[in-house]
Amino acid sequence: MNTVDPGNSKSRLELAKEAVIATALKYFTAAGDPNVRFELATFGATGVVHGATWMTYDQLVAAVNAASTISNTNYDVGLLTGMNAFNKPGKLTDAANVSFFVSDGEPNQGSNADGFNNDNGPSGSTSGDRGIGANEQAAWESFLNTNDILSYAIGIGPDAVSG
């Protein structure tokens, strides 16, 4: 996320921050709306759930602006951190739940200790569990369905792959 885009001299992280804030403001009409709450979870080799409770728009902007890069890209950590963030206090009931999973490239790290089965790498490997395997996808989709969450995956930069 520290890679600078030559077209505008901003890092991928800076561009992602701008996009998150603009999306929150435009599509969720959040500024000053007491009926909208946000949660921010960032990930790399580890995950960070920002704030003690679900946030207002202004709190989200502050958390996004304070977020920094974390080394490596472990999608398993991203999924688990998002799940943990969703269960924090302060979320609204009878509300639409929308998730955005944003990454700048292919996952380059994984481990068997991340709470998911190692179904995407060599047997017994602690670094081969890269990406989201079939069991992990099933667990994520079950979580989304159970909690009525609409989720989008967004890739940033030339290293992002579809699939």
PDB file of C-alpha atoms in Angstrom, residues 71-161:
ATOM      1  CA  SER A  71       3.454  -5.529   6.455  1.00  0.00           C
ATOM      2  CA  ASN A  72       2.419  -8.431   4.231  1.00  0.00           C
ATOM      3  CA  THR A  73      -1.033  -9.448   2.997  1.00  0.00           C
ATOM      4  CA  ASN A  74      -2.836 -12.238   4.851  1.00  0.00           C
ATOM      5  CA  TYR A  75      -6.420 -12.519   3.627  1.00  0.00           C
ATOM      6  CA  ASP A  76      -7.288 -14.960   6.412  1.00  0.00           C
ATOM      7  CA  VAL A  77      -6.381 -12.301   8.973  1.00  0.00           C
ATOM      8  CA  GLY A  78      -8.464  -9.800   7.002  1.00  0.00           C
ATOM      9  CA  LEU A  79     -11.544 -12.012   7.146  1.00  0.00           C
ATOM     10  CA  LEU A  80     -11.144 -12.833  10.839  1.00  0.00           C
ATOM     11  CA  THR A  81     -10.481  -9.211  11.779  1.00  0.00           C
ATOM     12  CA  GLY A  82     -13.609  -8.156   9.884  1.00  0.00           C
ATOM     13  CA  MET A  83     -15.661 -10.777  11.702  1.00  0.00           C
ATOM     14  CA  ASN A  84     -14.345  -9.603  15.064  1.00  0.00           C
ATOM     15  CA  ALA A  85     -15.034  -5.971  14.183  1.00  0.00           C
ATOM     16  CA  PHE A  86     -18.644  -6.727  13.286  1.00  0.00           C
ATOM     17  CA  ASN A  87     -19.326  -8.113  16.737  1.00  0.00           C
ATOM     18  CA  LYS A  88     -18.227  -4.981  18.612  1.00  0.00           C
ATOM     19  CA  PRO A  89     -20.782  -2.999  20.604  1.00  0.00           C
ATOM     20  CA  GLY A  90     -22.609  -0.050  19.102  1.00  0.00           C
ATOM     21  CA  LYS A  91     -23.915  -1.518  15.863  1.00  0.00           C
ATOM     22  CA  LEU A  92     -27.421  -0.609  14.827  1.00  0.00           C
ATOM     23  CA  THR A  93     -30.212  -3.161  14.677  1.00  0.00           C
ATOM     24  CA  ASP A  94     -32.583  -3.353  11.718  1.00  0.00           C
ATOM     25  CA  ALA A  95     -29.959  -1.730   9.508  1.00  0.00           C
ATOM     26  CA  ALA A  96     -28.310  -2.566   6.211  1.00  0.00           C
ATOM     27  CA  ASN A  97     -24.896  -4.152   6.727  1.00  0.00           C
ATOM     28  CA  VAL A  98     -22.314  -3.534   3.994  1.00  0.00           C
ATOM     29  CA  SER A  99     -18.700  -4.756   3.973  1.00  0.00           C
ATOM     30  CA  PHE A 100     -15.768  -3.712   1.780  1.00  0.00           C
ATOM     31  CA  PHE A 101     -12.670  -5.940   1.602  1.00  0.00           C
ATOM     32  CA  VAL A 102      -9.893  -3.832   0.054  1.00  0.00           C
ATOM     33  CA  SER A 103      -6.425  -5.101  -0.899  1.00  0.00           C
ATOM     34  CA  ASP A 104      -3.583  -3.984  -3.150  1.00  0.00           C
ATOM     35  CA  GLY A 105      -2.492  -7.371  -4.407  1.00  0.00           C
ATOM     36  CA  GLU A 106      -2.125 -11.061  -4.055  1.00  0.00           C
ATOM     37  CA  PRO A 107      -1.895 -12.491  -0.555  1.00  0.00           C
ATOM     38  CA  ASN A 108       1.692 -13.347   0.363  1.00  0.00           C
ATOM     39  CA  GLN A 109       1.324 -14.749   3.848  1.00  0.00           C
ATOM     40  CA  GLY A 110      -0.791 -17.196   5.783  1.00  0.00           C
ATOM     41  CA  SER A 111      -0.611 -19.513   8.758  1.00  0.00           C
ATOM     42  CA  ASN A 112      -2.358 -22.487  10.298  1.00  0.00           C
ATOM     43  CA  ALA A 113      -2.845 -20.506  13.509  1.00  0.00           C
ATOM     44  CA  ASP A 114      -5.253 -17.988  11.986  1.00  0.00           C
ATOM     45  CA  GLY A 115      -8.471 -19.790  12.901  1.00  0.00           C
ATOM     46  CA  PHE A 116      -9.094 -21.272   9.470  1.00  0.00           C
ATOM     47  CA  ASN A 117      -8.131 -24.646   8.076  1.00  0.00           C
ATOM     48  CA  ASN A 118      -5.001 -24.734   5.946  1.00  0.00           C
ATOM     49  CA  ASP A 119      -6.917 -25.592   2.800  1.00  0.00           C
ATOM     50  CA  ASN A 120      -4.988 -23.476   0.356  1.00  0.00           C
ATOM     51  CA  GLY A 121      -1.380 -24.538   0.806  1.00  0.00           C
ATOM     52  CA  PRO A 122       0.917 -27.513   1.278  1.00  0.00           C
ATOM     53  CA  SER A 123       0.039 -29.959   4.039  1.00  0.00           C
ATOM     54  CA  GLY A 124       1.600 -28.888   7.344  1.00  0.00           C
ATOM     55  CA  SER A 125       2.800 -25.557   5.964  1.00  0.00           C
ATOM     56  CA  THR A 126       2.649 -22.472   8.147  1.00  0.00           C
ATOM     57  CA  SER A 127       3.218 -20.101   5.252  1.00  0.00           C
ATOM     58  CA  GLY A 128       1.385 -21.862   2.433  1.00  0.00           C
ATOM     59  CA  ASP A 129      -2.134 -20.883   3.494  1.00  0.00           C
ATOM     60  CA  ARG A 130      -2.230 -17.933   1.133  1.00  0.00           C
ATOM     61  CA  GLY A 131      -5.446 -16.570  -0.208  1.00  0.00           C
ATOM     62  CA  ILE A 132      -8.928 -17.736   0.604  1.00  0.00           C
ATOM     63  CA  GLY A 133      -9.447 -21.470   0.191  1.00  0.00           C
ATOM     64  CA  ALA A 134     -12.719 -23.342  -0.093  1.00  0.00           C
ATOM     65  CA  ASN A 135     -13.215 -23.836   3.682  1.00  0.00           C
ATOM     66  CA  GLU A 136     -12.347 -20.203   4.397  1.00  0.00           C
ATOM     67  CA  GLN A 137     -14.704 -18.991   1.690  1.00  0.00           C
ATOM     68  CA  ALA A 138     -17.489 -21.144   3.123  1.00  0.00           C
ATOM     69  CA  ALA A 139     -16.877 -19.787   6.644  1.00  0.00           C
ATOM     70  CA  TRP A 140     -16.845 -16.170   5.375  1.00  0.00           C
ATOM     71  CA  GLU A 141     -20.003 -16.647   3.305  1.00  0.00           C
ATOM     72  CA  SER A 142     -21.748 -18.299   6.267  1.00  0.00           C
ATOM     73  CA  PHE A 143     -20.783 -15.319   8.455  1.00  0.00           C
ATOM     74  CA  LEU A 144     -22.096 -12.874   5.835  1.00  0.00           C
ATOM     75  CA  ASN A 145     -25.363 -14.778   5.429  1.00  0.00           C
ATOM     76  CA  THR A 146     -25.905 -15.220   9.188  1.00  0.00           C
ATOM     77  CA  ASN A 147     -25.420 -11.492   9.768  1.00  0.00           C
ATOM     78  CA  ASP A 148     -27.199 -10.308   6.604  1.00  0.00           C
ATOM     79  CA  ILE A 149     -24.094  -8.547   5.259  1.00  0.00           C
ATOM     80  CA  LEU A 150     -23.598  -7.500   1.631  1.00  0.00           C
ATOM     81  CA  SER A 151     -19.845  -7.660   0.941  1.00  0.00           C
ATOM     82  CA  TYR A 152     -17.711  -6.237  -1.869  1.00  0.00           C
ATOM     83  CA  ALA A 153     -14.066  -7.078  -2.653  1.00  0.00           C
ATOM     84  CA  ILE A 154     -12.009  -4.266  -4.170  1.00  0.00           C
ATOM     85  CA  GLY A 155      -8.495  -4.625  -5.626  1.00  0.00           C
ATOM     86  CA  ILE A 156      -6.145  -1.659  -5.869  1.00  0.00           C
ATOM     87  CA  GLY A 157      -3.178  -1.488  -8.228  1.00  0.00           C
ATOM     88  CA  PRO A 158      -1.725  -3.704 -10.936  1.00  0.00           C
ATOM     89  CA  ASP A 159      -1.007  -6.606  -8.536  1.00  0.00           C
ATOM     90  CA  ALA A 160      -4.702  -7.083  -7.727  1.00  0.00           C
ATOM     91  CA  VAL A 161      -6.156 -10.203  -9.259  1.00  0.00           C
TER      92      VAL A 161
END
